[in-house]
Every structure is written in structure tokens, then in C-alpha cells.
């Protein structure tokens, strides 16, 4: 990937500078409209009436759409608009679903207005940059990208002939191109649609987020309605957004609500044995220092702590709060919202049985039952020796090999009930249960 060559081939077609904007109860009170035909960029107001009548990402998208289209607009008409709105709760980590972005356009598949929602960081980053919504009309003459620079407060439309079309490559290239360093890659999100979208009417839009653990730009999809097809029809290669910091949208209200739901008696249920506490606190402090006590990286710190300690203990919450300044209520919200975190100590190996739709129809419930019976632990529980935790989870993202089990870090596909003993035996060699399983007892001895 020759980033310098790609960058030097860019030709700026138009630019717009904008002011920083504080959020007021979840709204920046403005949207951004970009006409790809003329390169004209406009900032438009969001009025109180719009907020009252067209609430949420879906509402604002529709309002923006209806300013642009009429009954004759087809999916491939230049005036067909692609709208992106994250909604007034965007990026408020205390509440579920606040990372979602609604994308709306006239669908090539149904020829009606269609919306699709997607996770990842793009919507919150748009909000933090000071826009409630983004509307894109017209078509580029040559392959182009839009760059929304929330650090220097500038939007530009640029011809970009050299970058890949395929999303998995393009997201990597543009993340590399626009980030200052490895840490800054987390501040970049890229929207794109791959080459296939040029040939089908159901092309998806890919939204990237940088996974600092795997060191790759990963993708989430707005899959409904073929909006990726509209995107490529506009000769748009990508929209790149780069944010600076986190703009609180609801700080006072959020804190009020959050403080009402902090568990009060958690300390009594501490999962940590007293004599291990000093050591654990030192490890937690070390992790927080690695992230420079920066509150922006509190989720990353919690991921590291969960990995190392197998739980987010009250001591960890105390340390995180005092070192980063993030309120305990927020920390509890994060720890209880994401399945990756646990307030109670997990087993050395976490067994996740997918019970999502594809796995469910292929017998996931029987697999879960069999694990419960064989390990003698209820779902959601941990074996008394602390070796295994058993968790039902929703889609693990490998539906084509359903039913799926994640055993520690290993993904196992096409799992059948009769495989479970073998799986436990294979992994049991590395610290599995020493007592015989129910299944082994039933069989009257060790299996060879
Ligand atoms: S539903 Fe189980 S992996 Fe998708």
C-alpha cells in the first residue's frame, strides 16, 4: 500500500470550513449537505420544529430526503439523496444503541425510500464533529472521496483515483492515510461500498472502525435496501471522518439518570480474594498507566483489565474512576451493557454457545443444554473450580457454520451434541475439569 502515491494523486474539488459546535441536549442544530455535481457544500439549520416532528436518525433522514426528492426521483437519479443521521443520543455510552447510524435513500431493490441502521463509530463521530446529519446528492464525475476533518474543522471533496475500491482494502488505506499515528487510527471511520455494489441492486454500505487489538480496520454493514449500490452509482469511493475528542451531548441529564442505577451492594459481592487484592490493584494501575490515564480510552482499559483479571472488580472501578475522572455510574454502565465485561470473575475458559437465529434453527438449544449437563453448571454460571464459564450469546458472526461455539479464543463450527465431550476432553488436557463429566460417568470410564 503506497499511501504517499495515493495521497499525491488527490485533487481537491471543493472545501468548506466550519466552526466547532457544542452539543445542546443531543443536537448540534445543524446538518451538512454536499452536492457531488457542483461540489457545493452547505450547512443547514436544524429547527425546533424539525426536532419535535422528525426525531431520531430515521426522522431527520426522512426530513432531509424530502427536501431533495419528488415523485419522479428514481434510485439512480442525481437528486436521490443518501442521508446519514445518528440521532440525539449518539455516542452517549450510558445507553444502548447510541452508536447506531441511520442511512436512508431510495432503494434500487424496492424503488421506495428505505433505511438501514449500522453500528460502529461513524454516527457518533459525525455528531462529535458538530453535525446532526449528512445529506449527499448528485454524482461525482470521477472517483472521489469526502473527507470530514473534525480536527481542522474542514470538509473537502477530493478526486481519489488510486485507492482500492474494495472496502476491506480501502478502509485500511484511508485509515492509514488520515491518522497521525497508531493511536489516532481510532478516531477515523470510513464509509464505502465495494466493487460488487456496482453490479447488483443490493449493495451494502460498509462502515469501518479501527480495532486497536487486532490492528485492523473492521467493518460493519448497513445492509438493507441496496444503499451501497446508490453510493457507487454516485461514483463515491468513500466518506472519511476524523474526530477530535468526545463532545458530551447530555452530560447533566445523563449523569442524573446514571447515578440512579449504580449497584450499591456490589462491594460485598467482590470476586477478588483479599490476599490477591494488592497484586490485582498493581496490575490495574499498570494497565491504566499504559493508556496514560486518558478517559477517552476507558473502554480499552476495561478490556485489558477484563482480560487480565477476568472481571471488572469494584477495585478496578475505584481505580478507573480516580485515575481517569470517569464517573462510577458510567463505568458500571459500560461494564453491565457490554457482554465482554463481567462484574463477577469468569472462568479460565469462557465457553460461548451462540443462540442467534441461524444457530437456533440448527439446534443451539440442545448444545447449550448438553454443556450445562456435562459441566454441571447453569448457563451464565462458572464451574466451582473456576475453570469454565458457560454463556449463551447472540450471533457470533459465523452463521454459515452454525451451530457455533466459541471455546476460549477458538471458534468451532457445525458443532453437534455428540462432539461436546470430545471438545471438553481435548481442551481439558490443558486444565479442563479433573472430575469426570456426567457423560463420562454414564459411559462408565474414560474415553480413549
Ligand atoms: S447465529 Fe450463530 S453465528 Fe450467527
XYZ file of C-alpha atoms and ligand atoms in Angstrom:
452
model
C 0.000 0.000 0.000
C 1.697 3.166 -1.222
C -0.089 5.827 0.792
C 2.061 8.717 -0.424
C 1.336 7.878 -4.054
C -2.385 7.705 -3.314
C -2.342 10.957 -1.365
C -0.410 12.853 -4.023
C -2.954 11.791 -6.660
C -5.776 13.510 -4.749
C -7.228 16.623 -6.334
C -9.310 18.877 -4.083
C -12.540 19.843 -5.870
C -14.152 21.911 -3.137
C -13.771 22.729 0.541
C -15.802 24.145 3.381
C -14.570 25.351 6.747
C -16.874 25.148 9.737
C -16.910 26.227 13.394
C -16.653 23.906 16.335
C -20.068 23.290 17.848
C -21.115 22.300 21.336
C -23.986 19.871 21.569
C -27.168 21.043 23.228
C -29.249 18.163 24.627
C -28.023 15.850 21.905
C -28.215 18.280 18.974
C -25.608 20.330 17.142
C -28.561 22.071 15.478
C -27.109 21.849 12.003
C -26.705 19.392 9.139
C -24.213 19.155 6.309
C -25.345 18.918 2.678
C -22.927 18.070 -0.128
C -23.785 18.255 -3.827
C -21.368 15.998 -5.708
C -22.301 17.546 -9.086
C -21.300 21.088 -8.253
C -19.091 20.401 -5.239
C -21.236 22.881 -3.276
C -21.298 22.269 0.480
C -23.821 23.860 2.803
C -24.510 23.912 6.493
C -28.253 23.884 7.146
C -30.069 24.593 10.419
C -31.996 22.044 12.446
C -35.029 23.886 13.795
C -37.052 23.149 16.915
C -39.940 22.068 14.709
C -37.699 19.510 12.994
C -36.618 18.184 16.373
C -40.221 17.950 17.558
C -41.642 16.289 14.452
C -38.710 14.365 12.952
C -36.993 12.946 15.975
C -34.206 10.361 15.828
C -31.922 9.339 12.996
C -34.815 7.950 10.991
C -36.834 11.146 11.345
C -34.028 13.516 10.446
C -33.014 11.352 7.473
C -36.564 11.484 6.151
C -36.769 15.228 6.598
C -33.507 15.716 4.676
C -34.665 13.299 1.941
C -37.970 15.068 1.468
C -36.178 18.386 0.826
C -34.434 16.821 -2.185
C -36.676 14.326 -3.956
C -40.072 14.329 -5.648
C -42.353 11.622 -7.019
C -40.263 11.283 -10.178
C -36.965 10.641 -8.404
C -35.531 7.198 -9.172
C -32.828 5.379 -7.244
C -30.205 6.386 -9.841
C -31.398 9.981 -10.309
C -28.758 12.519 -9.279
C -31.178 14.023 -6.751
C -31.618 10.730 -4.970
C -30.048 11.509 -1.628
C -28.069 9.365 0.755
C -28.721 10.615 4.281
C -26.807 9.715 7.428
C -28.128 10.638 10.884
C -27.057 9.266 14.233
C -29.935 10.588 16.411
C -29.796 12.752 19.528
C -28.425 10.013 21.819
C -25.401 9.380 19.581
C -22.253 8.446 21.399
C -23.797 8.558 24.888
C -22.186 5.414 26.213
C -24.563 5.040 29.141
C -27.385 3.997 26.853
C -27.667 1.027 24.487
C -27.732 1.558 20.747
C -26.212 5.020 20.843
C -23.535 4.025 18.334
C -26.081 3.456 15.579
C -26.355 5.488 12.408
C -29.451 5.529 10.227
C -28.764 5.596 6.485
C -31.606 6.381 4.094
C -32.027 6.561 0.333
C -34.363 5.487 -2.480
C -33.663 1.793 -2.799
C -32.615 0.198 -6.115
C -34.227 -3.003 -4.847
C -37.677 -1.691 -3.888
C -37.751 1.764 -5.565
C -39.105 3.226 -2.343
C -37.428 5.133 0.471
C -35.533 2.596 2.546
C -33.470 2.957 5.698
C -30.823 0.763 7.193
C -29.039 1.058 10.505
C -25.445 0.299 11.293
C -23.204 0.231 14.340
C -19.610 1.377 14.572
C -18.291 4.862 15.097
C -19.328 6.928 12.082
C -22.577 8.333 13.526
C -21.150 9.377 16.889
C -18.097 10.865 15.130
C -20.396 12.899 12.878
C -22.177 14.173 15.985
C -18.926 14.933 17.831
C -17.754 16.851 14.759
C -20.851 19.020 15.120
C -23.397 17.677 12.601
C -26.734 16.030 13.305
C -27.000 14.675 9.785
C -25.275 14.441 6.418
C -27.110 14.579 3.070
C -25.326 13.697 -0.169
C -26.883 14.484 -3.560
C -25.607 14.494 -7.155
C -22.946 12.326 -8.744
C -19.175 12.682 -8.975
C -17.610 12.850 -12.412
C -14.586 10.835 -11.305
C -13.911 8.526 -8.386
C -13.933 10.769 -5.327
C -13.954 10.808 -1.556
C -15.416 13.180 1.021
C -13.155 13.957 3.966
C -14.792 15.427 7.081
C -11.914 16.639 9.215
C -13.128 17.259 12.772
C -9.617 18.191 13.903
C -9.075 21.088 11.497
C -12.829 21.751 11.051
C -12.884 21.364 7.309
C -14.790 19.277 4.764
C -13.315 18.525 1.366
C -14.422 16.729 -1.772
C -11.398 15.173 -3.440
C -10.784 13.108 -6.537
C -9.100 9.933 -5.355
C -8.113 7.765 -8.328
C -5.530 5.469 -6.758
C -7.220 3.900 -3.735
C -8.780 0.460 -3.861
C -12.500 0.087 -4.445
C -12.936 -2.952 -2.231
C -13.976 -1.875 1.233
C -11.660 -4.056 3.302
C -8.618 -2.613 1.498
C -9.943 0.917 1.136
C -10.789 1.248 4.845
C -7.220 0.219 5.724
C -5.705 2.629 3.212
C -7.761 5.645 4.246
C -7.353 4.943 7.963
C -3.593 4.823 7.438
C -3.662 7.950 5.279
C -5.610 10.209 7.628
C -4.420 9.098 11.072
C -1.394 10.799 12.603
C -0.266 7.630 14.322
C -1.450 4.245 15.520
C -3.426 5.718 18.418
C -5.125 8.245 16.171
C -6.496 5.471 13.932
C -9.295 5.018 16.441
C -10.513 8.486 15.521
C -11.134 7.548 11.891
C -14.203 5.939 10.366
C -14.610 5.195 6.657
C -17.875 4.593 4.795
C -17.562 2.725 1.497
C -19.225 0.194 -0.780
C -17.244 -2.494 -2.545
C -16.928 -3.349 -6.204
C -19.823 -5.802 -6.056
C -22.182 -2.881 -5.408
C -21.554 -1.760 -8.997
C -23.114 -4.963 -10.317
C -26.042 -5.731 -8.035
C -29.011 -3.806 -6.677
C -28.471 -4.907 -3.122
C -25.005 -3.497 -2.435
C -24.296 -2.807 1.227
C -22.527 0.132 2.810
C -19.507 -0.704 4.954
C -18.642 1.411 7.987
C -15.171 0.943 9.407
C -13.964 1.160 12.983
C -10.376 0.619 13.984
C -9.848 -2.423 16.171
C -6.732 -1.480 18.130
C -6.334 -5.021 19.473
C -6.237 -6.716 16.090
C -4.689 -3.626 14.495
C -7.091 -3.670 11.566
C -9.955 -1.533 10.322
C -13.012 -3.726 10.761
C -16.329 -3.250 9.004
C -19.973 -3.085 9.948
C -22.717 -3.044 7.359
C -25.826 -1.061 6.610
C -27.238 -3.958 4.638
C -30.840 -3.133 3.806
C -32.132 -1.660 0.593
C -29.036 -1.584 -1.593
C -27.748 1.811 -0.439
C -24.219 0.658 -1.329
C -25.426 0.461 -4.942
C -26.619 4.088 -4.766
C -23.267 5.080 -3.234
C -21.250 3.562 -6.077
C -23.695 4.920 -8.650
C -22.647 8.361 -7.394
C -19.004 7.407 -8.111
C -18.310 7.965 -4.472
C -15.425 5.878 -3.252
C -15.600 6.743 0.426
C -16.565 9.178 3.135
C -13.848 9.552 5.741
C -14.482 11.199 9.078
C -11.870 12.072 11.659
C -12.987 13.277 15.049
C -11.213 15.086 17.817
C -12.280 14.170 21.319
C -15.757 13.375 22.522
C -18.371 16.117 22.668
C -20.789 15.382 25.514
C -24.354 15.564 24.308
C -26.236 15.013 27.535
C -23.741 15.435 30.347
C -26.074 16.690 33.079
C -29.125 14.589 32.223
C -27.022 11.520 31.589
C -25.300 11.756 34.933
C -28.626 12.163 36.722
C -30.048 9.032 35.134
C -26.802 7.130 35.502
C -26.473 7.836 39.212
C -29.852 6.175 39.799
C -28.700 2.788 38.583
C -25.295 2.244 40.210
C -25.302 -1.043 42.123
C -24.938 -0.192 45.817
C -24.012 -3.503 47.386
C -21.572 -4.702 44.803
C -18.614 -4.364 47.086
C -19.897 -7.154 49.282
C -20.014 -9.416 46.253
C -16.415 -8.764 45.326
C -14.998 -11.579 43.260
C -11.494 -10.933 44.477
C -9.928 -12.724 47.345
C -8.439 -10.236 49.815
C -4.890 -11.514 49.649
C -4.875 -11.104 45.883
C -6.170 -7.565 46.035
C -2.872 -5.729 46.357
C -1.444 -7.583 43.398
C -4.575 -7.020 41.375
C -4.592 -3.295 42.118
C -0.995 -3.009 40.972
C -1.865 -4.747 37.721
C -4.866 -2.473 37.223
C -2.730 0.610 37.855
C -0.190 -0.628 35.354
C -2.911 -1.047 32.706
C -4.346 2.422 33.338
C -0.850 3.921 33.059
C -0.333 2.205 29.704
C -3.278 4.264 28.435
C -1.913 7.455 30.036
C -4.951 7.772 32.343
C -6.803 9.103 29.297
C -10.593 8.884 29.865
C -11.137 8.525 26.134
C -9.609 5.053 26.341
C -11.520 3.849 29.345
C -13.191 1.017 27.393
C -9.788 -0.181 26.215
C -8.528 -0.105 29.800
C -11.550 -2.141 30.854
C -10.905 -4.659 28.086
C -7.327 -5.090 29.292
C -8.469 -5.383 32.895
C -11.132 -7.946 31.964
C -8.513 -9.964 30.056
C -6.026 -9.879 32.896
C -8.314 -10.183 35.943
C -11.269 -11.967 34.303
C -13.665 -9.421 35.809
C -14.210 -5.720 36.380
C -13.979 -5.713 40.132
C -15.076 -2.899 42.467
C -11.373 -2.178 42.969
C -10.992 -1.717 39.221
C -13.963 0.653 39.151
C -12.434 2.660 42.024
C -9.069 2.911 40.289
C -10.554 3.775 36.907
C -12.736 6.455 38.452
C -9.988 8.093 40.475
C -7.353 7.956 37.735
C -9.424 8.912 34.677
C -12.177 11.001 36.255
C -14.893 8.941 34.528
C -17.873 8.733 36.931
C -18.508 5.342 38.504
C -22.029 5.371 37.121
C -20.611 5.449 33.569
C -18.152 2.713 34.340
C -20.915 0.482 35.679
C -22.998 1.191 32.633
C -20.195 0.124 30.334
C -19.411 -2.941 32.426
C -23.032 -4.085 32.514
C -24.004 -3.195 28.938
C -21.264 -4.994 27.001
C -21.204 -8.780 27.200
C -17.422 -8.685 27.016
C -17.331 -7.415 30.607
C -18.300 -9.183 33.767
C -18.616 -7.891 37.311
C -18.073 -11.407 38.579
C -14.962 -13.424 37.980
C -15.243 -15.539 34.842
C -13.748 -18.975 34.418
C -10.304 -19.505 32.924
C -12.015 -20.568 29.712
C -15.234 -18.935 28.580
C -17.486 -21.182 26.501
C -19.911 -19.145 24.446
C -22.727 -21.020 22.770
C -24.336 -18.991 20.012
C -28.124 -18.935 20.267
C -28.636 -16.477 17.400
C -31.240 -17.246 14.750
C -29.075 -19.386 12.432
C -27.648 -21.380 15.325
C -31.046 -21.681 16.985
C -32.599 -23.361 13.961
C -29.623 -25.742 13.820
C -30.096 -26.938 17.403
C -28.155 -24.476 19.576
C -30.524 -25.042 22.494
C -29.587 -28.739 22.629
C -25.895 -27.870 22.557
C -26.312 -25.407 25.398
C -28.262 -27.987 27.406
C -25.537 -30.550 26.833
C -22.807 -28.185 28.036
C -24.900 -27.387 31.124
C -25.362 -31.066 31.856
C -21.791 -32.129 31.125
C -20.134 -29.337 33.064
C -22.843 -29.335 35.710
C -23.123 -25.570 35.559
C -26.145 -23.456 34.619
C -25.909 -21.113 31.668
C -24.383 -17.839 32.798
C -22.522 -19.669 35.554
C -18.943 -20.706 36.302
C -17.781 -24.143 37.412
C -16.843 -24.306 41.127
C -13.176 -24.895 40.228
C -13.207 -21.637 38.207
C -12.141 -23.363 35.008
C -15.155 -22.792 32.776
C -17.853 -20.175 32.353
C -20.805 -21.023 30.142
C -22.532 -18.195 28.301
C -25.294 -18.122 25.698
C -24.614 -15.297 23.242
C -26.301 -13.863 20.177
C -24.741 -14.107 16.720
C -21.003 -14.798 16.747
C -20.762 -13.721 13.116
C -20.125 -17.165 11.659
C -23.686 -18.150 10.718
C -22.552 -20.159 7.681
C -21.029 -22.772 10.014
C -23.929 -22.790 12.502
C -24.296 -24.011 15.152
C -21.256 -22.208 16.525
C -19.429 -22.411 19.844
C -16.585 -20.147 20.912
C -14.324 -22.108 23.216
C -11.851 -19.647 24.704
C -10.420 -17.978 21.620
C -11.302 -20.802 19.268
C -14.377 -20.714 17.026
C -15.899 -24.143 16.476
C -18.447 -24.611 13.690
C -21.037 -27.258 12.830
C -20.951 -28.427 16.428
C -23.141 -31.385 17.313
C -24.253 -32.599 20.699
C -22.116 -35.706 20.353
C -18.999 -33.507 19.860
C -19.208 -31.832 23.234
C -17.463 -34.452 25.282
C -14.671 -34.609 22.713
C -14.306 -30.837 22.774
C -14.076 -30.769 26.553
C -11.661 -33.678 26.575
C -9.419 -32.045 24.011
C -9.297 -28.781 25.905
C -9.460 -30.484 29.285
C -5.883 -31.636 28.716
C -4.894 -28.036 29.201
C -6.545 -27.573 32.555
C -10.054 -28.882 31.924
C -12.226 -30.418 34.622
C -10.492 -33.171 36.507
C -13.659 -34.734 37.789
C -15.431 -36.969 35.333
C -18.218 -35.377 33.420
C -21.726 -36.716 33.690
C -21.318 -38.109 30.224
C -18.147 -39.959 31.208
C -19.841 -41.358 34.287
C -22.702 -42.573 32.164
C -20.238 -44.337 29.900
C -18.567 -45.979 32.853
C -14.984 -44.798 32.344
C -12.506 -42.683 30.413
C -12.837 -42.494 26.696
C -9.745 -43.231 24.704
S -26.495 -17.004 14.587
Fe -24.858 -18.148 15.454
S -23.129 -17.413 14.421
Fe -24.737 -16.221 13.593
